[in-house]
Amino acid sequence: MRRSRGLAAALTLALAGTCTAMGLGLVEEAAAITPPVAFTADELPTWQVNGVVWALAEAGDQVFVGGTFSAVRPPDGAAGTEQEAVNFATLDAATGAPTSCKLSFTVGSGTATVRALVLSPDKSTLYAGGYFGAVNGTAVSSIAAIDVASCTVKTDFRPAFAATVRALAVTGDTVYAGGDFLTVAGQPRERFAAVNAADGTLKPFTANADEPGRAVEVTPDGSHVVLGGDFFTVGGTNSHALAVVDATSGAVTKAYPGFIETNSVVKDIATDATGFYTGNEGTGGGVFDGRIALNLSDFGQRWRDTCLGATQAVLPYQDVLYSASHAHDCSGIGEFPDGQRHHLLAQPTASTGKLGWAPDTNDGIGEGIGPRAMAVGSKGGVQYLWVGGEFTTVNGAAQQSLTRFASTGDTGAPSVPVTSAVSFKPGEAQVRWRTSLDLDDSRLTYKVYRNGSATPIATVEADSLFFRRPQASWTDTTVTAGQSYTYRVTATDAAGNASALSATASVTVPTSADAYPSAVRTDGAQLFWRYDESALPFVADSADGNQSGVHLNAPALRQTPGAVTGASTAIGFNGTDTQVYGDRRQNVGSTYSIETWFKTNTTTGGKLIGFGNNQARGSSQYDKHIYMTNDGRLVYGVYSGGTHTVTTAAAYNDNQWHHVVATQGPGGMTLYVDGAQKGTLGFTAHENFAGYWHVGGDSLGGWPDRPVSEYWAGQLDETAVYPTVLSAAQVQNHHTLASAPADSVVEVQAAEDTYANAGAPSTNYGTSGSLAVRGTSFYASYLRFNLPAAPAGTVLKSAVLSVKTSTMAGAGTTDTVSVLPVTGSWTEAGTTYANRPALGSPALGSFAGVPDGSAVQTTGLDKATVAGALGSAYGLALSSAGTDALWLWSSEAAANEGGPKLTLTFGAP
């Protein structure tokens, strides 16, 4: 019996600016790992076996390993370093290396195997069950007792089991066994039996079952035994796969007829102070493969975890249930849909929700099940979770059939956040990132860095799990209209392990609100995918709902021109396997609007957008979708006992951008194309299921005019979902705003730059990687920009100068640095202090001191003066009156450094 102890404290949230961080809401304090998880996900070096591990048990600082194997080898698996180990090994809990205790379990004919290991309550005796006839040459019959101190067989314990023993449990005076046997010591005992713990004599306990027993566990008070297996009856009572019997007589106390599906069995049972837990495996359709928690008070169900994936082992430890399976579909409890297999999971003993612990193995050899046994060992105050099975990799690295995880020493850093930034209006920039993956920390701390600064401008905490990595965001409200900013984000776990910095996300703050996205947001979009990302696999949500998406099979990014006038780009799909799916599972009611822009010349149709119950695999439930027929017509469909559709008369596969909106509400269904209503249907019902939004493809089986392809071949842009019905006026407004003139941004790098130094009056610094500014002794920097003319119909709305301080110590300055026009002639190659050009006035802008640390600094320039120089080469100088030098990177600096740059924003007059 393992007694639980609580772990609880408060988490903190530190923010600068305005923060929105979506997560799972775990609230206990993170120590080395996020509680209540007790173990890291970092696999430790452990000796391996050359077969399958079926059973684990621990005593003191030793872990006993039973299975079907003939040798053990070091963690690196080096040839010639194997040691003989016949179906049994004893390893040090802390080092993972073999101890001096060596036992061989053999049989005269057939293949010997050890299937069950259990310690006596005082841990002085190890009981082993399986199929074997001798231990170190001492005759036994599929069960043996081992003296732990001497590592010898107890010859007084010799019960005769006539077939394989698959499960064992022990009290102070009794050993309970389950398996394939029909007799024990020549007496009828079908699949379950009890013998004296000291001498192995058969006890009166009788709980005959009609099919094999696979699990046995004694309740903490010793009064009952919980049985699990393949059976349909126990003691003549109808009770499939699970039963509770009296510990003395074996009489059924609690039967479970119809409780577990007939094509499912119980593979493992474990108890704690509050209840017992089953691990279940099924075969065929409609199986139960998950876990059940039952209360000790009445043996009734506490919860049922319906994840599919053949649970082999369950282990309650400190209020957490660890399990070994190959879970691939947990949609039944609102978690991940059918897809990738996950072999090690953790959840509270009080509920089904998964915790942030997910190291992984592969399916491995044999039956391809993965891990099969779990145990906790302890040494030197450190606890070790041991896992055995038939896997051949752990966390992607080669390791066969044995691994372990410690309660301390978390060394795994979170994955690097994927970051983007956007600004829709003056004074505000939103930084968005896909939350990181950390296999033993579900709550991570994110630091946001602006303009290359070494000091974060914001700190955000957010939750994520291996199957749920929502968008987190932070809004910078200290930005200036017309200026450009860069952002990078890191993720840090509770142990201080930090990811690398994300790739740089850049954004220019507009001088006026961006009309189209502002309208979409104002009209209440809960999901708004603009497809401006430059890296896979994150699709940022520009609404306030943080409903980000995930690229599948690498659709083409940053396709131009996009549907909306301005800098926004589109996304391209190949019509074969690319799509975007939402990362948030949700229910969509009968009132909603879906909107997107599309461009294609396909003749094989495909789904533009829809709602389905899976993510990376085709959905088995799908509706609320817009798809195109082979001949280019659009279909909007809803399912409720049958398909209900609105179809356009015209085709739209003309390789032009088109706008489509579909709404459903109390007034029924309406389809709009290019701002005009194209059809209605007075149908208000819908299919209510939990699922994900898909763009670019998903299932279409059974729908009218089904196209050749379920996947979209073409481009999409500006996808939005609303929880309301957009009005005809709103739809028309969105269509009109998409073609409205938008601001354009031009970035101009310095064509020439250099500086003059009074201390070296004849020296030219044109090829230097640095620029310098100081009043006394004098340094001045000179910059030349080849300015473009204003695009037709636009005027200059802002001009921003960006420079970056160098990495040298003290590169910043406490003095004000002015940006002045240059009135004299000069060249980068010819300028020295002695022939430096004259400076004009007034100042066009200034830096009011620059902090140390290599970072981008920006200042707005006088718009009218710069506008007057458009279409020509224009010179600027950086000058100061003080004595504290400023050091900057020049355009000759390394490629990854930032030389001087002008950002010009043009827009309608």
Tab-separated table of C-alpha atoms in Angstrom, residues 454-792:
chain	number	residue	atom	x	y	z
A	454	ALA	CA	19.134	41.312	-22.845
A	455	THR	CA	16.447	42.286	-20.317
A	456	PRO	CA	12.926	40.916	-20.858
A	457	ILE	CA	10.172	43.445	-21.319
A	458	ALA	CA	7.548	40.964	-20.082
A	459	THR	CA	7.277	37.666	-18.233
A	460	VAL	CA	4.264	35.414	-18.816
A	461	GLU	CA	3.305	32.045	-17.329
A	462	ALA	CA	1.202	29.660	-19.394
A	463	ASP	CA	0.226	25.996	-19.347
A	464	SER	CA	0.687	23.413	-22.070
A	465	LEU	CA	0.609	19.645	-22.449
A	466	PHE	CA	2.073	17.332	-25.050
A	467	PHE	CA	-1.300	17.205	-26.794
A	468	ARG	CA	-2.456	20.744	-26.012
A	469	ARG	CA	-0.098	23.598	-26.835
A	470	PRO	CA	-2.298	26.666	-27.047
A	471	GLN	CA	-1.250	30.092	-28.165
A	472	ALA	CA	-0.068	32.481	-25.486
A	473	SER	CA	0.196	36.191	-26.147
A	474	TRP	CA	1.314	39.471	-24.667
A	475	THR	CA	0.334	42.931	-25.838
A	476	ASP	CA	2.982	45.651	-25.866
A	477	THR	CA	1.228	48.945	-25.155
A	478	THR	CA	4.424	51.024	-25.067
A	479	VAL	CA	5.077	51.068	-28.823
A	480	THR	CA	5.090	54.170	-31.013
A	481	ALA	CA	3.159	54.528	-34.262
A	482	GLY	CA	5.341	54.239	-37.358
A	483	GLN	CA	8.209	52.513	-35.549
A	484	SER	CA	9.405	48.948	-36.100
A	485	TYR	CA	10.045	46.464	-33.298
A	486	THR	CA	11.499	42.989	-32.998
A	487	TYR	CA	10.538	40.388	-30.399
A	488	ARG	CA	11.996	37.073	-29.261
A	489	VAL	CA	10.659	34.690	-26.606
A	490	THR	CA	12.237	32.002	-24.421
A	491	ALA	CA	10.592	29.297	-22.303
A	492	THR	CA	11.917	28.266	-18.892
A	493	ASP	CA	10.771	25.371	-16.706
A	494	ALA	CA	10.584	25.341	-12.927
A	495	ALA	CA	14.083	23.870	-12.628
A	496	GLY	CA	15.537	26.783	-14.583
A	497	ASN	CA	16.111	24.901	-17.829
A	498	ALA	CA	15.663	27.466	-20.589
A	499	SER	CA	15.008	27.088	-24.281
A	500	ALA	CA	16.957	28.994	-26.867
A	501	LEU	CA	15.547	32.298	-28.030
A	502	SER	CA	12.825	32.028	-30.619
A	503	ALA	CA	13.379	33.322	-34.111
A	504	THR	CA	12.884	37.065	-34.367
A	505	ALA	CA	9.363	38.338	-34.989
A	506	SER	CA	9.220	41.810	-36.515
A	507	VAL	CA	6.364	44.276	-36.683
A	508	THR	CA	5.851	47.895	-37.731
A	509	VAL	CA	3.207	49.774	-35.757
A	510	PRO	CA	0.772	51.495	-38.143
A	511	THR	CA	0.034	55.183	-37.954
A	512	SER	CA	-3.686	54.459	-38.298
A	513	ALA	CA	-5.878	51.427	-37.650
A	514	ASP	CA	-5.656	48.662	-40.269
A	515	ALA	CA	-9.199	48.638	-41.614
A	516	TYR	CA	-9.851	45.012	-42.567
A	517	PRO	CA	-8.478	43.168	-39.481
A	518	SER	CA	-9.915	45.851	-37.226
A	519	ALA	CA	-13.385	45.184	-38.649
A	520	VAL	CA	-13.035	41.420	-38.227
A	521	ARG	CA	-11.992	41.867	-34.609
A	522	THR	CA	-14.671	44.479	-33.904
A	523	ASP	CA	-17.340	42.167	-35.319
A	524	GLY	CA	-16.404	39.570	-32.695
A	525	ALA	CA	-14.195	36.945	-34.372
A	526	GLN	CA	-13.094	34.306	-31.870
A	527	LEU	CA	-10.644	32.796	-34.349
A	528	PHE	CA	-8.766	34.845	-36.971
A	529	TRP	CA	-5.991	33.197	-38.996
A	530	ARG	CA	-4.219	35.697	-41.302
A	531	TYR	CA	-1.456	33.301	-42.483
A	532	ASP	CA	1.433	35.767	-42.186
A	533	GLU	CA	3.789	33.311	-40.482
A	534	SER	CA	7.195	32.631	-42.019
A	535	ALA	CA	7.912	29.380	-40.161
A	536	LEU	CA	6.138	26.073	-39.528
A	537	PRO	CA	4.105	24.743	-37.727
A	538	PHE	CA	2.362	27.609	-35.888
A	539	VAL	CA	-0.647	29.513	-37.214
A	540	ALA	CA	-1.197	32.544	-35.018
A	541	ASP	CA	-4.642	33.702	-33.970
A	542	SER	CA	-5.103	37.442	-34.457
A	543	ALA	CA	-8.359	37.458	-32.503
A	544	ASP	CA	-8.452	37.650	-28.729
A	545	GLY	CA	-9.404	33.977	-28.351
A	546	ASN	CA	-5.854	32.579	-28.704
A	547	GLN	CA	-7.233	29.794	-30.924
A	548	SER	CA	-4.083	29.092	-32.871
A	549	GLY	CA	-3.652	26.454	-35.539
A	550	VAL	CA	-1.071	23.911	-36.669
A	551	HIS	CA	0.297	23.407	-40.186
A	552	LEU	CA	0.050	19.801	-41.379
A	553	ASN	CA	2.429	18.502	-44.068
A	554	ALA	CA	3.937	21.921	-44.724
A	555	PRO	CA	1.548	24.087	-46.734
A	556	ALA	CA	3.223	26.926	-48.658
A	557	LEU	CA	3.675	30.028	-46.492
A	558	ARG	CA	3.668	33.751	-47.292
A	559	GLN	CA	1.987	33.544	-50.680
A	560	THR	CA	1.589	36.932	-52.373
A	561	PRO	CA	-0.392	38.864	-53.164
A	562	GLY	CA	-2.843	38.074	-50.416
A	563	ALA	CA	-6.552	38.708	-50.552
A	564	VAL	CA	-6.436	41.927	-48.560
A	565	THR	CA	-4.654	45.053	-49.741
A	566	GLY	CA	-1.468	45.627	-47.782
A	567	ALA	CA	1.264	43.472	-46.284
A	568	SER	CA	-0.820	40.419	-45.318
A	569	THR	CA	0.103	37.163	-47.094
A	570	ALA	CA	-1.851	34.022	-47.959
A	571	ILE	CA	-1.264	30.283	-47.522
A	572	GLY	CA	-1.083	27.682	-50.290
A	573	PHE	CA	-2.401	24.104	-50.211
A	574	ASN	CA	-1.377	21.279	-52.544
A	575	GLY	CA	-4.720	19.487	-52.870
A	576	THR	CA	-3.192	16.236	-51.614
A	577	ASP	CA	-2.375	16.281	-47.910
A	578	THR	CA	-1.705	19.804	-46.624
A	579	GLN	CA	-4.052	21.565	-44.243
A	580	VAL	CA	-4.275	23.620	-41.068
A	581	TYR	CA	-6.122	22.322	-38.015
A	582	GLY	CA	-7.054	24.069	-34.801
A	583	ASP	CA	-5.242	23.178	-31.603
A	584	ARG	CA	-8.254	23.712	-29.333
A	585	ARG	CA	-10.977	21.095	-28.979
A	586	GLN	CA	-14.354	22.777	-28.640
A	587	ASN	CA	-18.074	22.520	-29.199
A	588	VAL	CA	-19.685	24.835	-31.741
A	589	GLY	CA	-23.327	25.709	-31.230
A	590	SER	CA	-26.038	26.298	-33.802
A	591	THR	CA	-25.209	30.009	-34.109
A	592	TYR	CA	-21.956	30.917	-35.849
A	593	SER	CA	-20.348	32.429	-38.954
A	594	ILE	CA	-17.343	31.124	-40.884
A	595	GLU	CA	-15.405	33.308	-43.288
A	596	THR	CA	-12.417	32.961	-45.585
A	597	TRP	CA	-10.931	34.207	-48.861
A	598	PHE	CA	-9.941	31.737	-51.580
A	599	LYS	CA	-8.197	31.637	-54.948
A	600	THR	CA	-7.959	28.550	-57.165
A	601	ASN	CA	-8.197	27.110	-60.655
A	602	THR	CA	-8.687	23.550	-59.413
A	603	THR	CA	-10.997	21.083	-61.158
A	604	THR	CA	-10.847	18.538	-58.318
A	605	GLY	CA	-12.646	20.572	-55.664
A	606	GLY	CA	-11.809	20.234	-51.981
A	607	LYS	CA	-12.727	21.525	-48.532
A	608	LEU	CA	-11.960	25.157	-47.771
A	609	ILE	CA	-12.967	25.186	-44.110
A	610	GLY	CA	-14.954	22.936	-41.791
A	611	PHE	CA	-15.387	21.447	-38.355
A	612	GLY	CA	-14.299	17.853	-37.625
A	613	ASN	CA	-13.641	15.602	-34.648
A	614	ASN	CA	-10.009	14.755	-35.462
A	615	GLN	CA	-6.848	16.714	-36.097
A	616	ALA	CA	-4.080	15.140	-38.166
A	617	ARG	CA	-6.262	12.258	-39.389
A	618	GLY	CA	-9.499	12.391	-41.341
A	619	SER	CA	-12.507	13.094	-39.131
A	620	SER	CA	-15.329	10.605	-38.636
A	621	GLN	CA	-17.723	13.448	-37.746
A	622	TYR	CA	-17.622	16.587	-39.881
A	623	ASP	CA	-19.943	19.417	-40.872
A	624	LYS	CA	-20.321	23.224	-40.697
A	625	HIS	CA	-18.123	23.296	-43.745
A	626	ILE	CA	-17.614	24.986	-47.088
A	627	TYR	CA	-16.288	22.902	-49.951
A	628	MET	CA	-15.889	23.275	-53.713
A	629	THR	CA	-17.228	20.831	-56.281
A	630	ASN	CA	-15.147	19.651	-59.239
A	631	ASP	CA	-16.728	22.283	-61.467
A	632	GLY	CA	-15.955	25.146	-59.077
A	633	ARG	CA	-19.293	25.684	-57.311
A	634	LEU	CA	-19.320	26.314	-53.574
A	635	VAL	CA	-21.305	24.174	-51.123
A	636	TYR	CA	-22.097	25.151	-47.533
A	637	GLY	CA	-23.270	22.170	-45.516
A	638	VAL	CA	-24.587	21.268	-42.062
A	639	TYR	CA	-25.290	17.745	-40.781
A	640	SER	CA	-28.080	16.693	-38.434
A	641	GLY	CA	-29.433	13.248	-39.215
A	642	GLY	CA	-28.694	14.016	-42.860
A	643	THR	CA	-26.890	16.561	-45.002
A	644	HIS	CA	-28.366	20.039	-45.512
A	645	THR	CA	-26.659	22.224	-48.085
A	646	VAL	CA	-26.705	25.559	-49.906
A	647	THR	CA	-24.914	25.519	-53.287
A	648	THR	CA	-23.950	28.382	-55.600
A	649	ALA	CA	-25.087	28.384	-59.206
A	650	ALA	CA	-21.860	30.006	-60.419
A	651	ALA	CA	-18.333	28.574	-60.422
A	652	TYR	CA	-15.454	30.348	-58.687
A	653	ASN	CA	-12.387	28.404	-59.835
A	654	ASP	CA	-11.216	31.316	-62.025
A	655	ASN	CA	-7.909	31.887	-60.212
A	656	GLN	CA	-9.156	35.178	-58.722
A	657	TRP	CA	-9.560	36.087	-55.062
A	658	HIS	CA	-13.107	35.557	-53.760
A	659	HIS	CA	-14.701	36.125	-50.355
A	660	VAL	CA	-17.046	33.504	-48.837
A	661	VAL	CA	-19.084	33.685	-45.627
A	662	ALA	CA	-21.464	31.023	-44.275
A	663	THR	CA	-23.781	31.683	-41.340
A	664	GLN	CA	-26.246	29.642	-39.313
A	665	GLY	CA	-28.569	30.877	-36.608
A	666	PRO	CA	-32.236	31.120	-35.624
A	667	GLY	CA	-33.032	32.269	-39.165
A	668	GLY	CA	-31.379	29.284	-40.792
A	669	MET	CA	-28.392	28.992	-43.137
A	670	THR	CA	-27.063	31.713	-45.457
A	671	LEU	CA	-24.192	31.637	-47.949
A	672	TYR	CA	-22.486	34.818	-49.224
A	673	VAL	CA	-19.882	35.142	-51.971
A	674	ASP	CA	-18.051	38.398	-52.681
A	675	GLY	CA	-20.372	40.290	-50.363
A	676	ALA	CA	-23.599	39.112	-52.014
A	677	GLN	CA	-26.098	36.561	-50.743
A	678	LYS	CA	-26.046	33.407	-52.920
A	679	GLY	CA	-28.538	31.165	-51.140
A	680	THR	CA	-30.445	30.390	-47.952
A	681	LEU	CA	-31.972	27.375	-46.247
A	682	GLY	CA	-34.333	27.470	-43.275
A	683	PHE	CA	-32.474	24.776	-41.344
A	684	THR	CA	-31.428	25.574	-37.766
A	685	ALA	CA	-30.292	22.220	-36.288
A	686	HIS	CA	-26.731	20.917	-36.228
A	687	GLU	CA	-24.672	17.971	-35.039
A	688	ASN	CA	-23.333	18.563	-31.549
A	689	PHE	CA	-19.848	17.099	-31.124
A	690	ALA	CA	-16.478	18.255	-29.863
A	691	GLY	CA	-13.886	18.904	-32.517
A	692	TYR	CA	-11.456	21.202	-34.280
A	693	TRP	CA	-11.563	23.718	-37.115
A	694	HIS	CA	-9.871	22.590	-40.318
A	695	VAL	CA	-8.723	24.707	-43.245
A	696	GLY	CA	-7.571	23.175	-46.523
A	697	GLY	CA	-8.934	19.672	-46.074
A	698	ASP	CA	-10.819	17.066	-44.045
A	699	SER	CA	-13.338	14.298	-44.663
A	700	LEU	CA	-16.236	14.743	-47.130
A	701	GLY	CA	-17.597	11.213	-47.440
A	702	GLY	CA	-21.369	11.040	-47.903
A	703	TRP	CA	-21.860	14.679	-48.947
A	704	PRO	CA	-23.624	15.725	-52.171
A	705	ASP	CA	-21.508	16.609	-55.223
A	706	ARG	CA	-18.513	15.218	-53.372
A	707	PRO	CA	-15.375	16.355	-55.211
A	708	VAL	CA	-12.530	14.136	-56.381
A	709	SER	CA	-10.319	15.523	-53.623
A	710	GLU	CA	-11.123	16.270	-49.995
A	711	TYR	CA	-8.085	18.545	-49.948
A	712	TRP	CA	-7.964	22.078	-51.312
A	713	ALA	CA	-5.619	22.973	-54.170
A	714	GLY	CA	-5.147	26.723	-54.129
A	715	GLN	CA	-4.682	29.612	-51.749
A	716	LEU	CA	-6.667	30.730	-48.705
A	717	ASP	CA	-6.456	33.876	-46.644
A	718	GLU	CA	-8.070	35.726	-43.728
A	719	THR	CA	-9.979	32.814	-42.147
A	720	ALA	CA	-12.290	33.810	-39.286
A	721	VAL	CA	-14.927	32.140	-37.111
A	722	TYR	CA	-17.560	34.064	-35.140
A	723	PRO	CA	-19.972	32.920	-32.389
A	724	THR	CA	-22.682	35.114	-33.947
A	725	VAL	CA	-24.436	35.521	-37.264
A	726	LEU	CA	-22.754	38.213	-39.335
A	727	SER	CA	-25.292	40.556	-40.910
A	728	ALA	CA	-25.437	41.152	-44.651
A	729	ALA	CA	-24.067	44.644	-44.015
A	730	GLN	CA	-21.104	43.283	-42.045
A	731	VAL	CA	-20.324	40.761	-44.776
A	732	GLN	CA	-20.495	43.470	-47.430
A	733	ASN	CA	-18.269	45.744	-45.351
A	734	HIS	CA	-15.589	43.055	-44.984
A	735	HIS	CA	-15.599	42.482	-48.725
A	736	THR	CA	-15.288	46.214	-49.427
A	737	LEU	CA	-12.547	46.830	-46.863
A	738	ALA	CA	-10.347	44.103	-48.315
A	739	SER	CA	-9.670	46.243	-51.395
A	740	ALA	CA	-9.374	49.563	-49.554
A	741	PRO	CA	-5.946	51.253	-49.790
A	742	ALA	CA	-3.638	50.217	-46.989
A	743	ASP	CA	-0.442	51.635	-45.623
A	744	SER	CA	2.737	50.231	-47.138
A	745	VAL	CA	6.047	49.965	-45.326
A	746	VAL	CA	9.467	50.279	-46.971
A	747	GLU	CA	12.688	49.489	-45.120
A	748	VAL	CA	15.834	51.190	-46.402
A	749	GLN	CA	19.261	50.009	-45.256
A	750	ALA	CA	22.116	52.519	-45.067
A	751	ALA	CA	23.914	52.687	-48.416
A	752	GLU	CA	27.001	54.233	-46.766
A	753	ASP	CA	28.029	54.812	-43.162
A	754	THR	CA	31.214	55.809	-41.352
A	755	TYR	CA	32.392	57.941	-38.431
A	756	ALA	CA	34.985	60.625	-37.751
A	757	ASN	CA	37.399	60.544	-34.792
A	758	ALA	CA	39.141	63.679	-33.507
A	759	GLY	CA	41.849	61.512	-31.975
A	760	ALA	CA	42.817	60.210	-35.438
A	761	PRO	CA	42.091	63.153	-37.730
A	762	SER	CA	43.323	61.536	-40.946
A	763	THR	CA	41.906	58.007	-40.408
A	764	ASN	CA	38.999	56.733	-42.454
A	765	TYR	CA	36.641	54.253	-40.731
A	766	GLY	CA	34.508	53.384	-43.765
A	767	THR	CA	35.237	49.655	-43.570
A	768	SER	CA	34.837	49.429	-39.811
A	769	GLY	CA	32.039	47.317	-38.390
A	770	SER	CA	31.308	50.045	-35.840
A	771	LEU	CA	30.019	53.573	-35.619
A	772	ALA	CA	30.725	55.968	-32.740
A	773	VAL	CA	29.199	59.175	-31.321
A	774	ARG	CA	30.640	61.493	-28.637
A	775	GLY	CA	30.966	65.205	-27.977
A	776	THR	CA	34.354	65.267	-26.242
A	777	SER	CA	36.648	63.987	-27.533
A	778	PHE	CA	34.705	64.240	-30.774
A	779	TYR	CA	33.142	61.319	-32.648
A	780	ALA	CA	30.323	61.746	-35.181
A	781	SER	CA	28.626	59.125	-37.373
A	782	TYR	CA	27.400	59.727	-40.913
A	783	LEU	CA	24.662	57.744	-42.658
A	784	ARG	CA	23.436	57.903	-46.264
A	785	PHE	CA	20.102	56.434	-47.408
A	786	ASN	CA	18.872	56.146	-50.974
A	787	LEU	CA	15.256	57.137	-50.382
A	788	PRO	CA	12.513	55.845	-52.686
A	789	ALA	CA	9.825	58.058	-54.119
A	790	ALA	CA	6.386	57.828	-52.539
A	791	PRO	CA	4.177	55.193	-54.254
A	792	ALA	CA	1.536	56.707	-56.515
